[in-house]
mmCIF file of C-alpha atoms and ligand atoms in Angstrom:
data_model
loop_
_atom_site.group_PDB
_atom_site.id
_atom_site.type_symbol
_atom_site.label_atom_id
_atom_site.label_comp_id
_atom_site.label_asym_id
_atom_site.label_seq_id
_atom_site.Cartn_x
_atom_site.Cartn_y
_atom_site.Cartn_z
ATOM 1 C CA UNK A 734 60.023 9.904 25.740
ATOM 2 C CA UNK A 735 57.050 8.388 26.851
ATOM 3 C CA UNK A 736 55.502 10.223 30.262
ATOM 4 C CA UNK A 737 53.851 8.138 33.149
ATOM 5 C CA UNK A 738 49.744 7.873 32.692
ATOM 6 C CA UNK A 739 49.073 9.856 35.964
ATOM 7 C CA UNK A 740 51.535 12.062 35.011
ATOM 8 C CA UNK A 741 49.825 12.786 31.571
ATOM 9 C CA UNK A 742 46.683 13.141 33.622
ATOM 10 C CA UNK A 743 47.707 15.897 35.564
ATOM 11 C CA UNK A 744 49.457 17.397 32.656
ATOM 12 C CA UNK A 745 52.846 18.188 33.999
ATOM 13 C CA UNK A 746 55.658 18.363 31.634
ATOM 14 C CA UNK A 747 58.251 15.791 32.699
ATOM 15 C CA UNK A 748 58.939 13.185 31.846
ATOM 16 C CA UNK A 749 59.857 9.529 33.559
ATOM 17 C CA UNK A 750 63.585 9.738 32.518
ATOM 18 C CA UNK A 751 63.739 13.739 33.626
ATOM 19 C CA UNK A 752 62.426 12.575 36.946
ATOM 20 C CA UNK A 753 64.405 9.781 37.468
ATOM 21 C CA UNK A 754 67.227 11.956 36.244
ATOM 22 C CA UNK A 755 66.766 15.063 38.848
ATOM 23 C CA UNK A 756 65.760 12.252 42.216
ATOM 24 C CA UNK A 757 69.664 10.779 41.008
ATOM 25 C CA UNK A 758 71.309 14.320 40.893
ATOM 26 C CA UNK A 759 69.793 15.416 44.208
ATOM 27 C CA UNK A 760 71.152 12.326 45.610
ATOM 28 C CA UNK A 761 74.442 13.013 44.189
ATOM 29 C CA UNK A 762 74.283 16.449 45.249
ATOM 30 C CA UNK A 763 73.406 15.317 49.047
ATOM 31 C CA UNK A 764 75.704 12.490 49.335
ATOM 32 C CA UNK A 765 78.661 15.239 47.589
ATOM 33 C CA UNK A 766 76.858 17.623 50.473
ATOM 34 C CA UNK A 767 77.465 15.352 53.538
ATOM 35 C CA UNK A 768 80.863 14.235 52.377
ATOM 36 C CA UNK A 769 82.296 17.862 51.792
ATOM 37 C CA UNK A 770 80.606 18.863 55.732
ATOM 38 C CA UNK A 771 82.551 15.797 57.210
ATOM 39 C CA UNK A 772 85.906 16.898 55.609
ATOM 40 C CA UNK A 773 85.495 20.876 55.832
ATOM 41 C CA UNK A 774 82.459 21.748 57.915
ATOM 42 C CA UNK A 775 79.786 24.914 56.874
ATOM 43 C CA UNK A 776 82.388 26.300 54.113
ATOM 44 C CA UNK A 777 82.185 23.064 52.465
ATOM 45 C CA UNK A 778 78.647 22.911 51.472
ATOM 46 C CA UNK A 779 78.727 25.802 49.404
ATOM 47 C CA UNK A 780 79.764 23.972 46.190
ATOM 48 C CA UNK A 781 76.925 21.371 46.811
ATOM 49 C CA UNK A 782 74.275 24.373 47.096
ATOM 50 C CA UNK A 783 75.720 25.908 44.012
ATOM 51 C CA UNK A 784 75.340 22.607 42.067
ATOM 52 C CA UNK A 785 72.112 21.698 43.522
ATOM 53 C CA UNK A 786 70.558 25.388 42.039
ATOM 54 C CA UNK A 787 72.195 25.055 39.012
ATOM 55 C CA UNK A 788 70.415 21.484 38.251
ATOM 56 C CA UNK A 789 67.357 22.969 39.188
ATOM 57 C CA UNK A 790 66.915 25.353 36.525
ATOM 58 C CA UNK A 791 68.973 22.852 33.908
ATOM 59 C CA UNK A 792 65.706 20.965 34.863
ATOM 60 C CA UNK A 793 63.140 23.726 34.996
ATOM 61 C CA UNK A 794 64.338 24.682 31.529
ATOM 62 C CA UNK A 795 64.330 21.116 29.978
ATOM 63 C CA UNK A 796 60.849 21.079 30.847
ATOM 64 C CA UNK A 797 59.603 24.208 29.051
ATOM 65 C CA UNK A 798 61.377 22.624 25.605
ATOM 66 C CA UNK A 799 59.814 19.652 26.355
ATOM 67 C CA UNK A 800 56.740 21.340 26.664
ATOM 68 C CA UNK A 801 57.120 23.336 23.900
ATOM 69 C CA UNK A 802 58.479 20.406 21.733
ATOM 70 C CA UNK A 803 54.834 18.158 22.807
ATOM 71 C CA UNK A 804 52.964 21.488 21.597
ATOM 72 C CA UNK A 805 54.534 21.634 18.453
ATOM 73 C CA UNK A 806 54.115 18.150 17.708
ATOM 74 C CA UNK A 807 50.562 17.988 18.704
ATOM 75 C CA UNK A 808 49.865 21.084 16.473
ATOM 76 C CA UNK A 809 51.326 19.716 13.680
ATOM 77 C CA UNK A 810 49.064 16.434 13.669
ATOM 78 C CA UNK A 811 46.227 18.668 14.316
ATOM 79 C CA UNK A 812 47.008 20.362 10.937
ATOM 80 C CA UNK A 813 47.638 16.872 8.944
ATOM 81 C CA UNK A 814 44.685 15.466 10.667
ATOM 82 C CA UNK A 815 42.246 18.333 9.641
ATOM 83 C CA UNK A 816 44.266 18.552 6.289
ATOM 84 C CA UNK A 817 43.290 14.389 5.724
ATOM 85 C CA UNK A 818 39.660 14.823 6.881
ATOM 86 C CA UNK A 819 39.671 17.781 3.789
ATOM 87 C CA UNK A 820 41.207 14.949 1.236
ATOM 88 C CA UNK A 821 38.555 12.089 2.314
ATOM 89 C CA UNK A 822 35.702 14.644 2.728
ATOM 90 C CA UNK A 823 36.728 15.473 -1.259
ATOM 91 C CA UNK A 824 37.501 11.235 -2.402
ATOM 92 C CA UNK A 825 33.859 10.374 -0.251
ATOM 93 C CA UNK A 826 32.379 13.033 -2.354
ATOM 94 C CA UNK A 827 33.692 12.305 -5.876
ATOM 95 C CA UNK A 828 33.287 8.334 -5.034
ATOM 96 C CA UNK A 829 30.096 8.058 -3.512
ATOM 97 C CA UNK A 830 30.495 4.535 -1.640
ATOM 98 C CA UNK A 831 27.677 2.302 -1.401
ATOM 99 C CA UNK A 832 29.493 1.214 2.192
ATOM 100 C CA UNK A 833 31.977 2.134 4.586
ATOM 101 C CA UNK A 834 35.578 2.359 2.926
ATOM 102 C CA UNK A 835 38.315 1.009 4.716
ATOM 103 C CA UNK A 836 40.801 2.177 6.966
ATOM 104 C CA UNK A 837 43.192 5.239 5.125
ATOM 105 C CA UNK A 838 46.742 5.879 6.542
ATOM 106 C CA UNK A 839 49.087 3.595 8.077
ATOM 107 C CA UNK A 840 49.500 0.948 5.590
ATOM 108 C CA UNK A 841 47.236 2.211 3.305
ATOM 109 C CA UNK A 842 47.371 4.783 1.022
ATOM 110 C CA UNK A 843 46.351 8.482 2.934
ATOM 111 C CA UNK A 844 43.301 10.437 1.895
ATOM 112 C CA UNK A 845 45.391 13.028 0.579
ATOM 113 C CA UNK A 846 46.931 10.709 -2.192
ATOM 114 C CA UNK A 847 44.097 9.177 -2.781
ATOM 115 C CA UNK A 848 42.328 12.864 -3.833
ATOM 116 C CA UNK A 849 45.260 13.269 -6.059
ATOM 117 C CA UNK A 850 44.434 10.166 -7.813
ATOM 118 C CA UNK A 851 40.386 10.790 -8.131
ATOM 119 C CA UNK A 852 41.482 14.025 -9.753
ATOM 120 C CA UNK A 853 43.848 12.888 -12.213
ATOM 121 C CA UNK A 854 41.392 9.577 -13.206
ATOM 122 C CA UNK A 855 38.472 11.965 -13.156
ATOM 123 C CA UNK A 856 40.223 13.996 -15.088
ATOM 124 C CA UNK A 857 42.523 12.145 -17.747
ATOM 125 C CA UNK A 858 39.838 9.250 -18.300
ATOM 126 C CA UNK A 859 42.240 6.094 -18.091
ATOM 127 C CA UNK A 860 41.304 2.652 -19.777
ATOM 128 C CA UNK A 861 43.770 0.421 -18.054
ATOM 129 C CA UNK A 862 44.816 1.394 -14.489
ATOM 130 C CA UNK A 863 47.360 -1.018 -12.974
ATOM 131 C CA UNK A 864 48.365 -1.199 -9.325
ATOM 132 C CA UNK A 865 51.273 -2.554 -7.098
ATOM 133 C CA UNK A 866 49.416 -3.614 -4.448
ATOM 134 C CA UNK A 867 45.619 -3.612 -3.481
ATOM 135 C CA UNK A 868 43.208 -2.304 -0.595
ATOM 136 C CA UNK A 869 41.316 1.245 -0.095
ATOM 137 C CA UNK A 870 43.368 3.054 -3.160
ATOM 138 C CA UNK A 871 41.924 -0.185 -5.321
ATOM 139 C CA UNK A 872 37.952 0.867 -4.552
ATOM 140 C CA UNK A 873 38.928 4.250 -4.729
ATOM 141 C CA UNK A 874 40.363 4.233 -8.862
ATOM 142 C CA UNK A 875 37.128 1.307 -9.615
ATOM 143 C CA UNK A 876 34.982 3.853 -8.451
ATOM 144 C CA UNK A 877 36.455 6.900 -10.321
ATOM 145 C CA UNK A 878 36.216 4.413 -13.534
ATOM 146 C CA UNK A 879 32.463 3.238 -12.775
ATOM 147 C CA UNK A 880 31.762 7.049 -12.429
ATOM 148 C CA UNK A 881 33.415 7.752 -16.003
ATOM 149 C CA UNK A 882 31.742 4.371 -17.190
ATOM 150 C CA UNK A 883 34.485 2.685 -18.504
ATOM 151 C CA UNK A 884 37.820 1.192 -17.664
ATOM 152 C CA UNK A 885 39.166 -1.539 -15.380
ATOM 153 C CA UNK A 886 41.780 -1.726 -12.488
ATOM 154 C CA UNK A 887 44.040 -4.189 -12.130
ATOM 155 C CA UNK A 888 45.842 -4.705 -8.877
ATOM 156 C CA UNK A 889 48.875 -7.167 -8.444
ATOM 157 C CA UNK A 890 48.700 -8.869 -4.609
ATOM 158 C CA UNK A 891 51.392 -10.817 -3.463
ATOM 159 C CA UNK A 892 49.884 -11.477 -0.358
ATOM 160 C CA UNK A 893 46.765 -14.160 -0.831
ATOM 161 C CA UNK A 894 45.075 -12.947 2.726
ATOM 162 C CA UNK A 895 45.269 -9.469 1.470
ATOM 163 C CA UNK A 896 43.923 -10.377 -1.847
ATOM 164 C CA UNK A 897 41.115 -12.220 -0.830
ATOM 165 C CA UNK A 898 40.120 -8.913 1.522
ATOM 166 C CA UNK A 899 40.321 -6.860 -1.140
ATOM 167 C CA UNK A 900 38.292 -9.215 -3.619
ATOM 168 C CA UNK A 901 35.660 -9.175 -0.599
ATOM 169 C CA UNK A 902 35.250 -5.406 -0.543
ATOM 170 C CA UNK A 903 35.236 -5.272 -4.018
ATOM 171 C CA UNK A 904 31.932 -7.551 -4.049
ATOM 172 C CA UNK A 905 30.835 -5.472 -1.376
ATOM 173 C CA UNK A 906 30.899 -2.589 -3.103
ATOM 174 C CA UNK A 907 29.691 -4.031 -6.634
ATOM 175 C CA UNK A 908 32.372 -3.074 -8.093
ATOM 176 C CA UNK A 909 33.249 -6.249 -10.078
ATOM 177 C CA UNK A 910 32.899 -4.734 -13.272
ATOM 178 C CA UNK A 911 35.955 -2.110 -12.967
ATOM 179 C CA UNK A 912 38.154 -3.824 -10.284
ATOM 180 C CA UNK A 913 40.149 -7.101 -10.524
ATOM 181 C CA UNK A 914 42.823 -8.212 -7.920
ATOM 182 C CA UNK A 915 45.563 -10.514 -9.679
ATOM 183 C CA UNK A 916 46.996 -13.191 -7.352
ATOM 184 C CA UNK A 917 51.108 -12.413 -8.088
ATOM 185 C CA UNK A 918 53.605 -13.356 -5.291
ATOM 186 C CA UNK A 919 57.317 -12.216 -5.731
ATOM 187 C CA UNK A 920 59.300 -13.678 -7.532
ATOM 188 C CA UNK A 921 62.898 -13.324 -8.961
ATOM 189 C CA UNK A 922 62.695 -12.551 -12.477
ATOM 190 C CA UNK A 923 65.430 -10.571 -15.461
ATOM 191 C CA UNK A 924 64.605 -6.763 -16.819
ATOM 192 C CA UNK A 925 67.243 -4.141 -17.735
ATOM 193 C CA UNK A 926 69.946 -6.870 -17.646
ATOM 194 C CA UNK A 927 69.976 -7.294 -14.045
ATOM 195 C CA UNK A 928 67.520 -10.178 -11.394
ATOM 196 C CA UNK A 929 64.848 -8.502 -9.728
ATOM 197 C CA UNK A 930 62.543 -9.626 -7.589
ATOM 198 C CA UNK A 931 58.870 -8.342 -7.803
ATOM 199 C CA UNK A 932 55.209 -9.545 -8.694
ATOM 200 C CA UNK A 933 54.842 -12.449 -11.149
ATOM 201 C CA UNK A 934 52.629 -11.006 -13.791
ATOM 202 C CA UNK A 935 53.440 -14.181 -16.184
ATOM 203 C CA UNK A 936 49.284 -15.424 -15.258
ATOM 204 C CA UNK A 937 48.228 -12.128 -15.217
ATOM 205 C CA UNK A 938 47.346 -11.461 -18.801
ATOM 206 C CA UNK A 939 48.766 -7.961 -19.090
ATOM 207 C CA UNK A 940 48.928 -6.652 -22.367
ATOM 208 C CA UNK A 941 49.087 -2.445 -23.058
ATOM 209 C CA UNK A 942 48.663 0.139 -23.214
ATOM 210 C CA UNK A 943 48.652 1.265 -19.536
ATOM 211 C CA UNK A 944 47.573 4.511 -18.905
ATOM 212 C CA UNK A 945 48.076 4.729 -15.442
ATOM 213 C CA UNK A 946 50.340 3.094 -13.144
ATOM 214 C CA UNK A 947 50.161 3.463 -9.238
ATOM 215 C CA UNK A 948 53.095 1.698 -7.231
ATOM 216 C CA UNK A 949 51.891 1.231 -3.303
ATOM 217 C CA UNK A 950 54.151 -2.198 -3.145
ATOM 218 C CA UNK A 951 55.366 -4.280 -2.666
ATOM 219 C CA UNK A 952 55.851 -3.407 1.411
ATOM 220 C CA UNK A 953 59.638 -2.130 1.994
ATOM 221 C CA UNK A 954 59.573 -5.053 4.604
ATOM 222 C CA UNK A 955 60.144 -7.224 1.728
ATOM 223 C CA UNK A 956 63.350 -5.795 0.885
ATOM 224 C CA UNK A 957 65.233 -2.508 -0.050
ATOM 225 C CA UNK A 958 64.080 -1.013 -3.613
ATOM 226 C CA UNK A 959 61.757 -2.773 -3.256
ATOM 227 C CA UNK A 960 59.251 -1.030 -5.633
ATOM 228 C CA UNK A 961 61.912 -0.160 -8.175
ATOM 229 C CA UNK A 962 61.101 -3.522 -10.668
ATOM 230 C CA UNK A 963 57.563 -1.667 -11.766
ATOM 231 C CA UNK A 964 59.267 0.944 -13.963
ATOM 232 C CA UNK A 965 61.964 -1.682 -15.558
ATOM 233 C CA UNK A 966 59.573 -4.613 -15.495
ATOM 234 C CA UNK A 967 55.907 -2.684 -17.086
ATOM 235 C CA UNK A 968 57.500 0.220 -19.161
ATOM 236 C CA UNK A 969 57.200 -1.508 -22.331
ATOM 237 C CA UNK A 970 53.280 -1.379 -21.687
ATOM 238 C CA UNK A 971 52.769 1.803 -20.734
ATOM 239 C CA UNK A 972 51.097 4.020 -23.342
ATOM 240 C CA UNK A 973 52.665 7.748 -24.257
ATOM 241 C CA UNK A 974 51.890 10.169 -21.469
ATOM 242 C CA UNK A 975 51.153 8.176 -19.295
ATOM 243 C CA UNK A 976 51.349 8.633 -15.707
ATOM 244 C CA UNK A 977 52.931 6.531 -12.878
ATOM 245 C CA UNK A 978 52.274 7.571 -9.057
ATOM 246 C CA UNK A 979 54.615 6.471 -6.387
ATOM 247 C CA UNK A 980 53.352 6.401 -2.889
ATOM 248 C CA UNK A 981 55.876 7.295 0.276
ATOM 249 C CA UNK A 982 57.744 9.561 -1.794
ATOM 250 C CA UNK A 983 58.939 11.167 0.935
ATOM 251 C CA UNK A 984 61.008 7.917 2.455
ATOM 252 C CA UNK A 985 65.056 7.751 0.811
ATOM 253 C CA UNK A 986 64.130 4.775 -0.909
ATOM 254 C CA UNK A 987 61.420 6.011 -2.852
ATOM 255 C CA UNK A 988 63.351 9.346 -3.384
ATOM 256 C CA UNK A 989 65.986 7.005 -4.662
ATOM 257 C CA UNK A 990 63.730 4.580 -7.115
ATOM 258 C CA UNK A 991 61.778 7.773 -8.538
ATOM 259 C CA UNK A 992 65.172 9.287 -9.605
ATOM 260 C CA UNK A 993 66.259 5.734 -11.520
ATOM 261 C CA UNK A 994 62.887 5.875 -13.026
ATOM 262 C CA UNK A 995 63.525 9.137 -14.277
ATOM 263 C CA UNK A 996 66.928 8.051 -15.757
ATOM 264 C CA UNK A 997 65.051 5.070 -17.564
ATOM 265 C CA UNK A 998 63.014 7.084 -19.786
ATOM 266 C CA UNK A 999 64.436 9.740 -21.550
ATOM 267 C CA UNK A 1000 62.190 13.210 -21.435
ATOM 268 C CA UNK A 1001 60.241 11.593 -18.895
ATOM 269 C CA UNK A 1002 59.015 14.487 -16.213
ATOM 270 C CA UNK A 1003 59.301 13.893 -12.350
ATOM 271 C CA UNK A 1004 57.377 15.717 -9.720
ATOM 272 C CA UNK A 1005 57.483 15.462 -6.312
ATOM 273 C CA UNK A 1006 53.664 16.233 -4.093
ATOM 274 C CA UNK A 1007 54.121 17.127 -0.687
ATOM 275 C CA UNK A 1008 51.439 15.260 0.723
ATOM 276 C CA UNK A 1009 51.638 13.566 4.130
ATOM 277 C CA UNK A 1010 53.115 10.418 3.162
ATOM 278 C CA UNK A 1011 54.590 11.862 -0.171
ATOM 279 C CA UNK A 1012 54.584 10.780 -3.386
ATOM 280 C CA UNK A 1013 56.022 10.710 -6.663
ATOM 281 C CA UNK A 1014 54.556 11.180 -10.247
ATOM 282 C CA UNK A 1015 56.313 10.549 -13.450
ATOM 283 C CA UNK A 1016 54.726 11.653 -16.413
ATOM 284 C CA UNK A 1017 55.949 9.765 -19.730
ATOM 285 C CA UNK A 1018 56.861 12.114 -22.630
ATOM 286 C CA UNK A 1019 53.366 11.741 -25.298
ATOM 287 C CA UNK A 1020 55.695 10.644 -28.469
ATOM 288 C CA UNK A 1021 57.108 7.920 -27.421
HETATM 289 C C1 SAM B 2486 51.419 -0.251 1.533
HETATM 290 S S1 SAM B 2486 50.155 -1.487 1.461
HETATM 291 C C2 SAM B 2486 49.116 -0.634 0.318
HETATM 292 C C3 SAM B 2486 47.807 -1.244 0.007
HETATM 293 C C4 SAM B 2486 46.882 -0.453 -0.918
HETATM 294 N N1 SAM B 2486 47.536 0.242 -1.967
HETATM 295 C C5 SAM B 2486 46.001 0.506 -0.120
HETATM 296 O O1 SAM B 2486 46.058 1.705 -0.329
HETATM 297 O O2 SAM B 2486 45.259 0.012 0.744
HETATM 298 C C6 SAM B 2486 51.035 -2.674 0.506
HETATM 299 C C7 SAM B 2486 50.810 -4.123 0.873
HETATM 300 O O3 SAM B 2486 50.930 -4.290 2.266
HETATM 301 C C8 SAM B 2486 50.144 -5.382 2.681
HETATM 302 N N2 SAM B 2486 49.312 -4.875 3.779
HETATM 303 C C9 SAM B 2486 48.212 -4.131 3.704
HETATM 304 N N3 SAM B 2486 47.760 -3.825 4.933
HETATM 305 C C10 SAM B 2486 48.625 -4.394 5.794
HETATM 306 C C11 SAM B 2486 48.705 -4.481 7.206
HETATM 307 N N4 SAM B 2486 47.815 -3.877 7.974
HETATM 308 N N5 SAM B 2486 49.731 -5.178 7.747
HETATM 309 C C12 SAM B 2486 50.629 -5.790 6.986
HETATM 310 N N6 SAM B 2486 50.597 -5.762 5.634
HETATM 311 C C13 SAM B 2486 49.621 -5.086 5.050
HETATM 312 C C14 SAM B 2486 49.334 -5.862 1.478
HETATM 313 O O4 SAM B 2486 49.931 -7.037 0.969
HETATM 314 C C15 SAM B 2486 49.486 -4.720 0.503
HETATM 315 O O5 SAM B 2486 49.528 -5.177 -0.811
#
């Protein structure tokens, strides 16, 4: 519940609906009041008073939870927020930018998963990264792979305005040589036996191994699952061991698509990271 500005301002703890809600009740109470000292004179407003003392503290004690509930909340984005500024303060470091990156969070992938990612390129040396989806988490695995010297990242874009940003900021950033952002809109197409509709990879020119796979899309606004075709529609290019990383692992649907995943490869190992969005990481067994 949203407070009034002025009442933010002059930081009282109620809100517009517990204000409207206690001027209603005393009204209640008053018009109750006068009605019960027509019928029954003095004796009859002793119910009102009762009533109108007893919504008093319902309301004075509303308040402190809502208090208490706004002070909670604020010191738990005061932890995530400090614990973000840690994960970019780390990915800035390791990546060394030759600009500004662009905006983290929100519909981009959080600083956080993107620290998990430097570590794991930094530290497993991929050749072929592919992504679902392009932006920030695009300059953040070229740069990881200019750093190492070798490698290339190819991100699948369904949406042309997006792609063309992210082609922008990969000139920017002169990253041409380890970044590439593959024009693929969605598109209804067989694996497993069943239709599903994802990114048309049939111009793309993908050809194994993969060693690393990171699913960021396509948006669930484009339908439920909707991130489940990359494990069905890639697997056969994905070298032993190798790792795919699902971003919001903490929403059902992505709990839901890691666990299929799982099922599809036999020996595979899921792990879930708590980080602020979530995410999920399937390893594929090495002897594939
Ligand atoms: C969840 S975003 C992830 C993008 C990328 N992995 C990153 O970390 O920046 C997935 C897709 O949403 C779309 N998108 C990105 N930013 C958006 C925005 N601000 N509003 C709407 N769609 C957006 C793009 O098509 C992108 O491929």
């Amino acid at each position: 519940m949203r407070s009034a500005p002025w009442l933010v301002h002059m930081r009282l703890p109620f809100s517009i609906r517990q204000i409207v809600t206690v001027v209603g009740a005393a009204v209640a109470v008053l018009a109750c009041g006068l009605a019960a000292h027509a019928l029954w004179g003095t004796a009859g407003l002793a119910a009102p008073i009762a009533l109108s003392v007893l919504a008093v503290l319902l309301f004075v004690l509303e308040s402190r939870d809502h208090q208490h509930r706004l002070f909670l909340r604020t010191l738990q984005e005061q932890r995530s927020m400090y614990t973000q500024l840690e994960a970019l303060q780390h990915v800035i470091r390791a990546t060394e930018p030759i600009a500004p990156l662009p905006a983290m969070r929100s519909w981009a992938a959080s600083p956080d998963l993107l620290r998990e990612l430097v570590a794991r390129i930094l530290a497993e040396k991929p050749t072929q990264v592919v992504e679902a989806s392009s932006g920030v988490s695009t300059l953040v695995i070229a740069y990881c792979l200019k750093r190492l010297g070798r490698g290339k990242v190819r991100s699948l874009e369904h949406d042309p305005i997006y792609a063309a940003r992210t082609r922008q900021l990969i000139t920017e950033h002169g990253l041409g040589a380890f970044a590439e952002v593959i024009d693929a809109p969605l598109v209804e197409q067989r694996a497993d036996g069943a239709m599903l509709r994802w990114y048309d990879c049939s111009k793309a020119g993908l050809a194994g191994p993969i060693d690393l796979l990171v699913v960021d899309g396509p948006p669930d606004t484009t339908g439920p699952q909707a991130r489940y075709p990359a494990l069905p529609l890639l697997k056969h290019l994905l070298a032993p061991g190798s790792l795919v990383v699902l971003d919001d692992g903490g929403r059902d649907d992505e709990r839901f698509i890691a666990k299929r995943w799982a099922d599809l490869v036999p020996g595979a190992e899921l792990r879930y990271l708590e980080l602020e969005a979530g995410a999920w990481m399937l390893r594929l067994p090495a002897g594939r």
